[in-house]
mmCIF file of C-alpha atoms in Angstrom:
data_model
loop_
_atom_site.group_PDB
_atom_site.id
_atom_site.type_symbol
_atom_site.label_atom_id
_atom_site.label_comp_id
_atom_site.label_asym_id
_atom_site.label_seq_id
_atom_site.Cartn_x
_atom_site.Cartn_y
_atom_site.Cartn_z
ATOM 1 C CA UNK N 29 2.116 7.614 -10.744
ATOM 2 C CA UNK N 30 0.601 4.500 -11.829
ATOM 3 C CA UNK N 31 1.808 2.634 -8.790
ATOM 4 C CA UNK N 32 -0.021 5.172 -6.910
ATOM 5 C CA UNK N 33 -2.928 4.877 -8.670
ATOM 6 C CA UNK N 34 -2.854 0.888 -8.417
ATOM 7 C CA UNK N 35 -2.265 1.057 -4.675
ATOM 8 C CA UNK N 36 -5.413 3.620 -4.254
ATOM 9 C CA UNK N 37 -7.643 1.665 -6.068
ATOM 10 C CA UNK N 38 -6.405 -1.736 -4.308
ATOM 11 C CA UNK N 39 -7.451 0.174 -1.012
ATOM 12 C CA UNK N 40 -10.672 1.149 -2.280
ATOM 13 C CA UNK N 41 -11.987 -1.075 -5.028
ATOM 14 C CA UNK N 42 -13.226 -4.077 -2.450
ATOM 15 C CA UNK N 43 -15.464 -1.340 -0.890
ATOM 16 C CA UNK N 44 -17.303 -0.138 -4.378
ATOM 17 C CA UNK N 45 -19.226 -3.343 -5.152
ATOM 18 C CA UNK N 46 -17.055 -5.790 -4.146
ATOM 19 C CA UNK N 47 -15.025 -4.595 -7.205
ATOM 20 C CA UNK N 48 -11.640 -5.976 -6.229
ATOM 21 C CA UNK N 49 -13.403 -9.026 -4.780
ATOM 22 C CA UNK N 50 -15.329 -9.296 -8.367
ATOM 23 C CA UNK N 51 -12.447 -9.193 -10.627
ATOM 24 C CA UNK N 52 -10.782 -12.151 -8.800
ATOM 25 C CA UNK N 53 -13.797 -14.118 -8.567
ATOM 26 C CA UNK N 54 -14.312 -13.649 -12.262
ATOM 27 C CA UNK N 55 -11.068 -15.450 -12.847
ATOM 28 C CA UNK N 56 -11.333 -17.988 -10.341
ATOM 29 C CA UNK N 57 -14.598 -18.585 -12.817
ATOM 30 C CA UNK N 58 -12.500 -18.412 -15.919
ATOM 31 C CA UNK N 59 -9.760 -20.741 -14.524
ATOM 32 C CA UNK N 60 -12.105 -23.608 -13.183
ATOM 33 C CA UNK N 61 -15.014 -22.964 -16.039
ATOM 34 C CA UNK N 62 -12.351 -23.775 -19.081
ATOM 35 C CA UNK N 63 -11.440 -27.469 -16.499
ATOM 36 C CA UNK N 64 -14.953 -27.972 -16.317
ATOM 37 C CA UNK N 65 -15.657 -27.649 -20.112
ATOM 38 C CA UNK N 66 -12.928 -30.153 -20.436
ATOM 39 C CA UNK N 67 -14.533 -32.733 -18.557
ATOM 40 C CA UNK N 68 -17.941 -35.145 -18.907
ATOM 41 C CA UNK N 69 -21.320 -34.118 -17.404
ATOM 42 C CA UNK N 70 -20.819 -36.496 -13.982
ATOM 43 C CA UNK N 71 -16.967 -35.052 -13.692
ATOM 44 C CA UNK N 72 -18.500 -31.671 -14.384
ATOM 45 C CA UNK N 73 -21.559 -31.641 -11.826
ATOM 46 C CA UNK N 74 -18.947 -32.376 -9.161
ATOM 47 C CA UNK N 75 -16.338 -30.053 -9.696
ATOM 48 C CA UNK N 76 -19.177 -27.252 -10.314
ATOM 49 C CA UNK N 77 -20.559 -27.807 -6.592
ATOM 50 C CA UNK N 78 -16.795 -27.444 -5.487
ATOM 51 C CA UNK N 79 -16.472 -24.355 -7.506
ATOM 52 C CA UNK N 80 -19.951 -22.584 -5.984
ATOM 53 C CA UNK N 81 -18.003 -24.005 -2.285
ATOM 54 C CA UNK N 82 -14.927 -22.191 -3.146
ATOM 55 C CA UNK N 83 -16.249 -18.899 -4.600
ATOM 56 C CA UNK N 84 -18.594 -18.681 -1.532
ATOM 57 C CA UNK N 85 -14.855 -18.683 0.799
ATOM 58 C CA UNK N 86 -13.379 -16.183 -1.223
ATOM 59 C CA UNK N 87 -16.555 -13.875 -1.041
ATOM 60 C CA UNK N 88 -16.596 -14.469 2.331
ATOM 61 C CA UNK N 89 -12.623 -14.339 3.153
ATOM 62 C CA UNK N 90 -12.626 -10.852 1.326
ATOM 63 C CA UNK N 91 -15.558 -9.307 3.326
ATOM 64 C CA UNK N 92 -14.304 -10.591 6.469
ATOM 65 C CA UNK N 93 -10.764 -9.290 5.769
ATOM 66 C CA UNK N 94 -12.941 -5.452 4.744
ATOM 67 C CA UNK N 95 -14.911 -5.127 7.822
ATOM 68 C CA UNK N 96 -11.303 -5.987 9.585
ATOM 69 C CA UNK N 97 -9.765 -3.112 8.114
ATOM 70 C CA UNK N 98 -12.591 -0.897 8.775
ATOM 71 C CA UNK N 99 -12.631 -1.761 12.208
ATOM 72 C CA UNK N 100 -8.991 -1.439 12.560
ATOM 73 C CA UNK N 101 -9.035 2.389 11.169
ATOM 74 C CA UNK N 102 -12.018 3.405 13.489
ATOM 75 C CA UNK N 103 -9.916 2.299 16.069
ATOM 76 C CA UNK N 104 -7.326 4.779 14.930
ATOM 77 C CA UNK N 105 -9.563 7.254 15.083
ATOM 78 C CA UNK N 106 -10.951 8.392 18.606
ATOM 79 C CA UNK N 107 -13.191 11.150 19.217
ATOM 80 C CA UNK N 108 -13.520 11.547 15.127
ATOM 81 C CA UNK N 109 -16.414 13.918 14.708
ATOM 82 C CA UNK N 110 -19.312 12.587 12.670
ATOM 83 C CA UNK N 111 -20.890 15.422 11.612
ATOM 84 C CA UNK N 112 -17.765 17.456 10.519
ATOM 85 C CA UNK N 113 -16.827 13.514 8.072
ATOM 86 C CA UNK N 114 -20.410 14.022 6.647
ATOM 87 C CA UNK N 115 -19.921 17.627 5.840
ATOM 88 C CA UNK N 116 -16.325 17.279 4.393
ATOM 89 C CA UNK N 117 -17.858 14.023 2.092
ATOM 90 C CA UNK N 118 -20.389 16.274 0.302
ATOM 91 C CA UNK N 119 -17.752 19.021 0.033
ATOM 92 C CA UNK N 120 -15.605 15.918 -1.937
ATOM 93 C CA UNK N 121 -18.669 15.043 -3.881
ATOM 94 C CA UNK N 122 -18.852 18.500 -4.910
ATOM 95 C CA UNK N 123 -15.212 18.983 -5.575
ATOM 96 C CA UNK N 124 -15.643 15.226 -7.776
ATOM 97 C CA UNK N 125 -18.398 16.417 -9.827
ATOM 98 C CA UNK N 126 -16.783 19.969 -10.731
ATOM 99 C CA UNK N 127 -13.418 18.370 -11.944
ATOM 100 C CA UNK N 128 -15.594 15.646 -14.173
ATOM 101 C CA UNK N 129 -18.002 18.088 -15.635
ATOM 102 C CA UNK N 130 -15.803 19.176 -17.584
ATOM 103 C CA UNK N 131 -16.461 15.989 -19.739
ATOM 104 C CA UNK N 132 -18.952 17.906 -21.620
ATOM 105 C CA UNK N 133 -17.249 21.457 -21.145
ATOM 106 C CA UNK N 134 -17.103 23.373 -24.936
ATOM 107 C CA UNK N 135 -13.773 24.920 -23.338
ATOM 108 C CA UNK N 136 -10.354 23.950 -24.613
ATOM 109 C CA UNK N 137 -7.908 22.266 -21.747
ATOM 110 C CA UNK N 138 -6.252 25.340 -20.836
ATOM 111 C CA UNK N 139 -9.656 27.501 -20.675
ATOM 112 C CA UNK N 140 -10.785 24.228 -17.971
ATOM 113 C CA UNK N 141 -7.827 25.266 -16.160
ATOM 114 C CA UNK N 142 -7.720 28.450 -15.813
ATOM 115 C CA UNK N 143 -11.503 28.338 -14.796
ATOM 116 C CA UNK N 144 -11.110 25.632 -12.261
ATOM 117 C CA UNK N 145 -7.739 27.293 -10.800
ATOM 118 C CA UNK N 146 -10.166 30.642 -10.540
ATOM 119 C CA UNK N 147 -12.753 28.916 -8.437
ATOM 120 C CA UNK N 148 -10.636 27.039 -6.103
ATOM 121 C CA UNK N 149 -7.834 28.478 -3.945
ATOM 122 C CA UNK N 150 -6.207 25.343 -2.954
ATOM 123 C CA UNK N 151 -5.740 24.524 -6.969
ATOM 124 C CA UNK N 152 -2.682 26.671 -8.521
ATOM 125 C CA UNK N 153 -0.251 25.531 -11.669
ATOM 126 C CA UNK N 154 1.667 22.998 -10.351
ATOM 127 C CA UNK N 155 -1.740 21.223 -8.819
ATOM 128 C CA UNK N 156 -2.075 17.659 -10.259
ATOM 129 C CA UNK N 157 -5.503 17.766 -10.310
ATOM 130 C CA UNK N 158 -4.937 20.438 -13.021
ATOM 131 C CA UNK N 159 -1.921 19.317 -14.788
ATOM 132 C CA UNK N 160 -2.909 15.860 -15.185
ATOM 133 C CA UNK N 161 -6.056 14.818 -14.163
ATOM 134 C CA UNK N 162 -7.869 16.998 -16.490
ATOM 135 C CA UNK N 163 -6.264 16.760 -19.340
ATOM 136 C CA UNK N 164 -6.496 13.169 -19.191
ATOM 137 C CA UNK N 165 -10.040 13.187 -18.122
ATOM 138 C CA UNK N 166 -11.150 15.379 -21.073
ATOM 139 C CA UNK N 167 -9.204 13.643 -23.442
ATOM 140 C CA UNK N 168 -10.434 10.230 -22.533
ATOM 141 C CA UNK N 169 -14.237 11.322 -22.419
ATOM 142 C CA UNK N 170 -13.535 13.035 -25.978
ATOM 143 C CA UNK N 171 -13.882 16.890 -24.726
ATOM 144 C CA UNK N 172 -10.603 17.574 -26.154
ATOM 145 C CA UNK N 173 -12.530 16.968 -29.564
ATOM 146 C CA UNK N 174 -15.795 19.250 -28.783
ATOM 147 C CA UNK N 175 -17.963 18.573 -26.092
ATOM 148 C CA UNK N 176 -18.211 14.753 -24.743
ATOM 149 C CA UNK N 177 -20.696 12.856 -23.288
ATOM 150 C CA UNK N 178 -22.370 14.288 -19.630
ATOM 151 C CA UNK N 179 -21.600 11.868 -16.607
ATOM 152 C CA UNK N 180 -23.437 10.972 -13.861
ATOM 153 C CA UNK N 181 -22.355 9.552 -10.531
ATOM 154 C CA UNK N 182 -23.723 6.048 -10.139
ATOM 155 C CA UNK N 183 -21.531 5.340 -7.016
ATOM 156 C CA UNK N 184 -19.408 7.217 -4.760
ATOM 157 C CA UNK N 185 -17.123 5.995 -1.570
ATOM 158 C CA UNK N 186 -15.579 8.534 0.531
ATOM 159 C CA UNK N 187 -13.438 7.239 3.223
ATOM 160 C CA UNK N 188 -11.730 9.027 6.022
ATOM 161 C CA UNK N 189 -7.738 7.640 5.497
ATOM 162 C CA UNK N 190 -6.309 9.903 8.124
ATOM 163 C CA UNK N 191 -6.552 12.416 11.035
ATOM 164 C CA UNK N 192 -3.944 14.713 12.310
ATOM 165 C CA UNK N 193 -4.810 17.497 14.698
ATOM 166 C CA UNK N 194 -7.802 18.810 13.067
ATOM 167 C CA UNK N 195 -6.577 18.676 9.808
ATOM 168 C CA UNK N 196 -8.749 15.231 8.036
ATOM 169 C CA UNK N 197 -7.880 13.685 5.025
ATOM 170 C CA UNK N 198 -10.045 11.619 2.737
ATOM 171 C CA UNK N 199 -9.492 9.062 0.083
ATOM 172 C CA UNK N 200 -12.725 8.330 -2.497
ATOM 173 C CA UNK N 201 -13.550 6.256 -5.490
ATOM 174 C CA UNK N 202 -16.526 7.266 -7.891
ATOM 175 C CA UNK N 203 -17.872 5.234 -10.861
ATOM 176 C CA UNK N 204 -19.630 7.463 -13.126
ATOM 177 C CA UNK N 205 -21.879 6.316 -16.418
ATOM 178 C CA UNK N 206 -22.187 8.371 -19.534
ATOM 179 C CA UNK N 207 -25.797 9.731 -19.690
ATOM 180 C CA UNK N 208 -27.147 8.724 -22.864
ATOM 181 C CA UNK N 209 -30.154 10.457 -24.479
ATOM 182 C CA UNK N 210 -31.521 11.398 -27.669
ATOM 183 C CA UNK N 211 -29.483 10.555 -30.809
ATOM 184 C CA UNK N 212 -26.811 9.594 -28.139
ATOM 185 C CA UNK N 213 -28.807 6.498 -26.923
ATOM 186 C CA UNK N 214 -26.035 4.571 -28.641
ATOM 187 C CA UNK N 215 -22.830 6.249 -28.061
ATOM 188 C CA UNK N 216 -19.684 3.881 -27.020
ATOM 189 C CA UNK N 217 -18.825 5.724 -24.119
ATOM 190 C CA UNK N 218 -18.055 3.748 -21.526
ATOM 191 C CA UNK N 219 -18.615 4.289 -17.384
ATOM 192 C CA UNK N 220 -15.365 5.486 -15.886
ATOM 193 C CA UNK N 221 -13.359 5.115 -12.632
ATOM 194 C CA UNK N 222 -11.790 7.872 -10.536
ATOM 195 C CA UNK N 223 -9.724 7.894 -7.514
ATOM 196 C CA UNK N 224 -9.424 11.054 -5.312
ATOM 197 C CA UNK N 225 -8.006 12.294 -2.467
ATOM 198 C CA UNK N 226 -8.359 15.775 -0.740
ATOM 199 C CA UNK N 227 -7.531 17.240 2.701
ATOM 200 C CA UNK N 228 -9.790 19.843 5.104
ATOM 201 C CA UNK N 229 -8.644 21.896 8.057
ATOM 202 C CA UNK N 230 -11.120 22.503 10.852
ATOM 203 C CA UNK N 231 -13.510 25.393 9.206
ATOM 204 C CA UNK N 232 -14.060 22.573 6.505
ATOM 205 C CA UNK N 233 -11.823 24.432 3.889
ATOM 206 C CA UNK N 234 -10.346 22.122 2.046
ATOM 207 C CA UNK N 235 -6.615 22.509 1.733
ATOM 208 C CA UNK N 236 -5.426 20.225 -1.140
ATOM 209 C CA UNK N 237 -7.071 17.565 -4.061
ATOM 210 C CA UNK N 238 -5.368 14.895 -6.164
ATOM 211 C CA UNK N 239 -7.309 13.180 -8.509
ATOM 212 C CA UNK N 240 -6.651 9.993 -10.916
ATOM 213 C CA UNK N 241 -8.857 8.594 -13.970
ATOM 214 C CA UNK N 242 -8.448 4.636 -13.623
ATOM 215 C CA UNK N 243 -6.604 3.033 -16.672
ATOM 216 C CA UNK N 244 -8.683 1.595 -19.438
ATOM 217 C CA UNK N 245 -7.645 -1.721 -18.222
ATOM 218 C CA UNK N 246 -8.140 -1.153 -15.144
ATOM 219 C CA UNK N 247 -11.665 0.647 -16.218
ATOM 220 C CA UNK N 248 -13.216 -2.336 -17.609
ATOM 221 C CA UNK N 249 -12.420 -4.972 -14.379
ATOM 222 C CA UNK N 250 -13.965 -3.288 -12.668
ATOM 223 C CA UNK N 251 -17.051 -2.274 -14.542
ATOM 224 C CA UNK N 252 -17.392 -5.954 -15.245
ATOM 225 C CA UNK N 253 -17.354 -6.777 -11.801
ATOM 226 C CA UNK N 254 -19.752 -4.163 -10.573
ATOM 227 C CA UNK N 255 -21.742 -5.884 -13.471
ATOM 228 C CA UNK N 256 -22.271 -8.894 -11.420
ATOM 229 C CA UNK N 257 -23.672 -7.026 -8.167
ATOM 230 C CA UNK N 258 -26.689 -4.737 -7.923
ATOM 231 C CA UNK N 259 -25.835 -1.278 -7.955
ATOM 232 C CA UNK N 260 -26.358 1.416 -4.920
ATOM 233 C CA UNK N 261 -27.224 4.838 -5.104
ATOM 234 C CA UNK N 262 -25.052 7.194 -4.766
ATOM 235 C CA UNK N 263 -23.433 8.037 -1.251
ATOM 236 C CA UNK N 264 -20.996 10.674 0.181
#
């Protein structure tokens, strides 16, 4: 599964603030920054210039190579109907926000469960969403120890990733922050990264969900690279 996971967020992370992009320019920075410390202030000055030079190419070799792909999939895609993609996006914001709430859910793992498999047909036992998603959600935002911190959704992306007959299927990424207020102002919590994928047939009823909590690791390159560009509101 985490091979899955890699390859959704390799899809997907370029498109949520650069974040792919980001994490390789940081180390581009790292790599060249420890030669430049190295070096005397007329050695340095140079290879600095030649740095900004070669960290504008990569910027602009990754967004070239993005608007490529996107190009490339609306291709794929005649006759896709607008209004039906917007409708199904807020219907995956919705669907995000009810598996994440439980964050700050009072209810053991099992009660989550069972409530979530209650309110959504397309969820049953063997559903991943349930089974592993959130468990590992809860336990990660500290639910699993009494009710953890509330999240809110700082970004959202919601792609369409494939049409067949008039069945759609959509792949997202979310970054959420950890509301802090009160005597919480200085809780650790950190923002968190979820991948999420979900199907809808024509009626807009959605017909399956898969959803997966980005590593730790994984977690904190991106957060640091969303760091370094201003952040959007939310979008479906």
């Amino acid at each position: 599964m985490n091979e899955e996971i890699k390859d959704k967020l390799r899809q997907h992370a370029g498109k949520i603030l650069l974040g792919g992009t980001g994490a390789l320019l940081a180390l581009s920075v790292l790599t060249l920054g420890s030669s430049l410390l190295s070096d005397g202030p007329a050695a340095t000055d140079t290879k600095a210039d030649a740095l900004d030079q070669k960290l504008e190419g990569n910027l602009g070799d990754a967004q070239t190579k993005l608007a490529t792909q996107h190009a490339a999939l609306l291709a794929q895609l005649p006759g896709m109907d607008i209004e039906r993609v917007n409708r199904d996006r807020a219907t995956g914001r919705s669907l995000l926000l009810s598996l994440t709430d439980s964050s700050a859910s009072t209810r053991a793992v099992k009660e989550q469960q069972v409530l979530l498999d209650a309110r959504y047909g397309f969820l049953d036992h063997e559903s991943r969403a349930l089974t592993e998603f959130v468990p590992e959600w809860m336990t990660a935002t500290g639910a699993t120890k009494g009710a953890g911190p509330t999240y809110t959704l700082a970004d959202l992306d919601i792609d369409v990733s494939q049409v067949q007959g008039l069945n759609y299927s959509y792949t997202g990424m979310a970054r959420l922050d950890p509301v802090r207020v009160g005597p919480d102002q200085n809780s650790t919590a950190k923002s968190e990264f979820t991948v999420f994928t979900y199907s809808t047939s024509q009626d807009g009823t959605v017909t399956s969900l898969d959803a997966y909590r980005a590593s730790n690791k994984t977690r904190d390159a991106l957060a640091a690279a969303s760091e370094e560009q201003p952040s959007p509101k939310p979008t479906g």
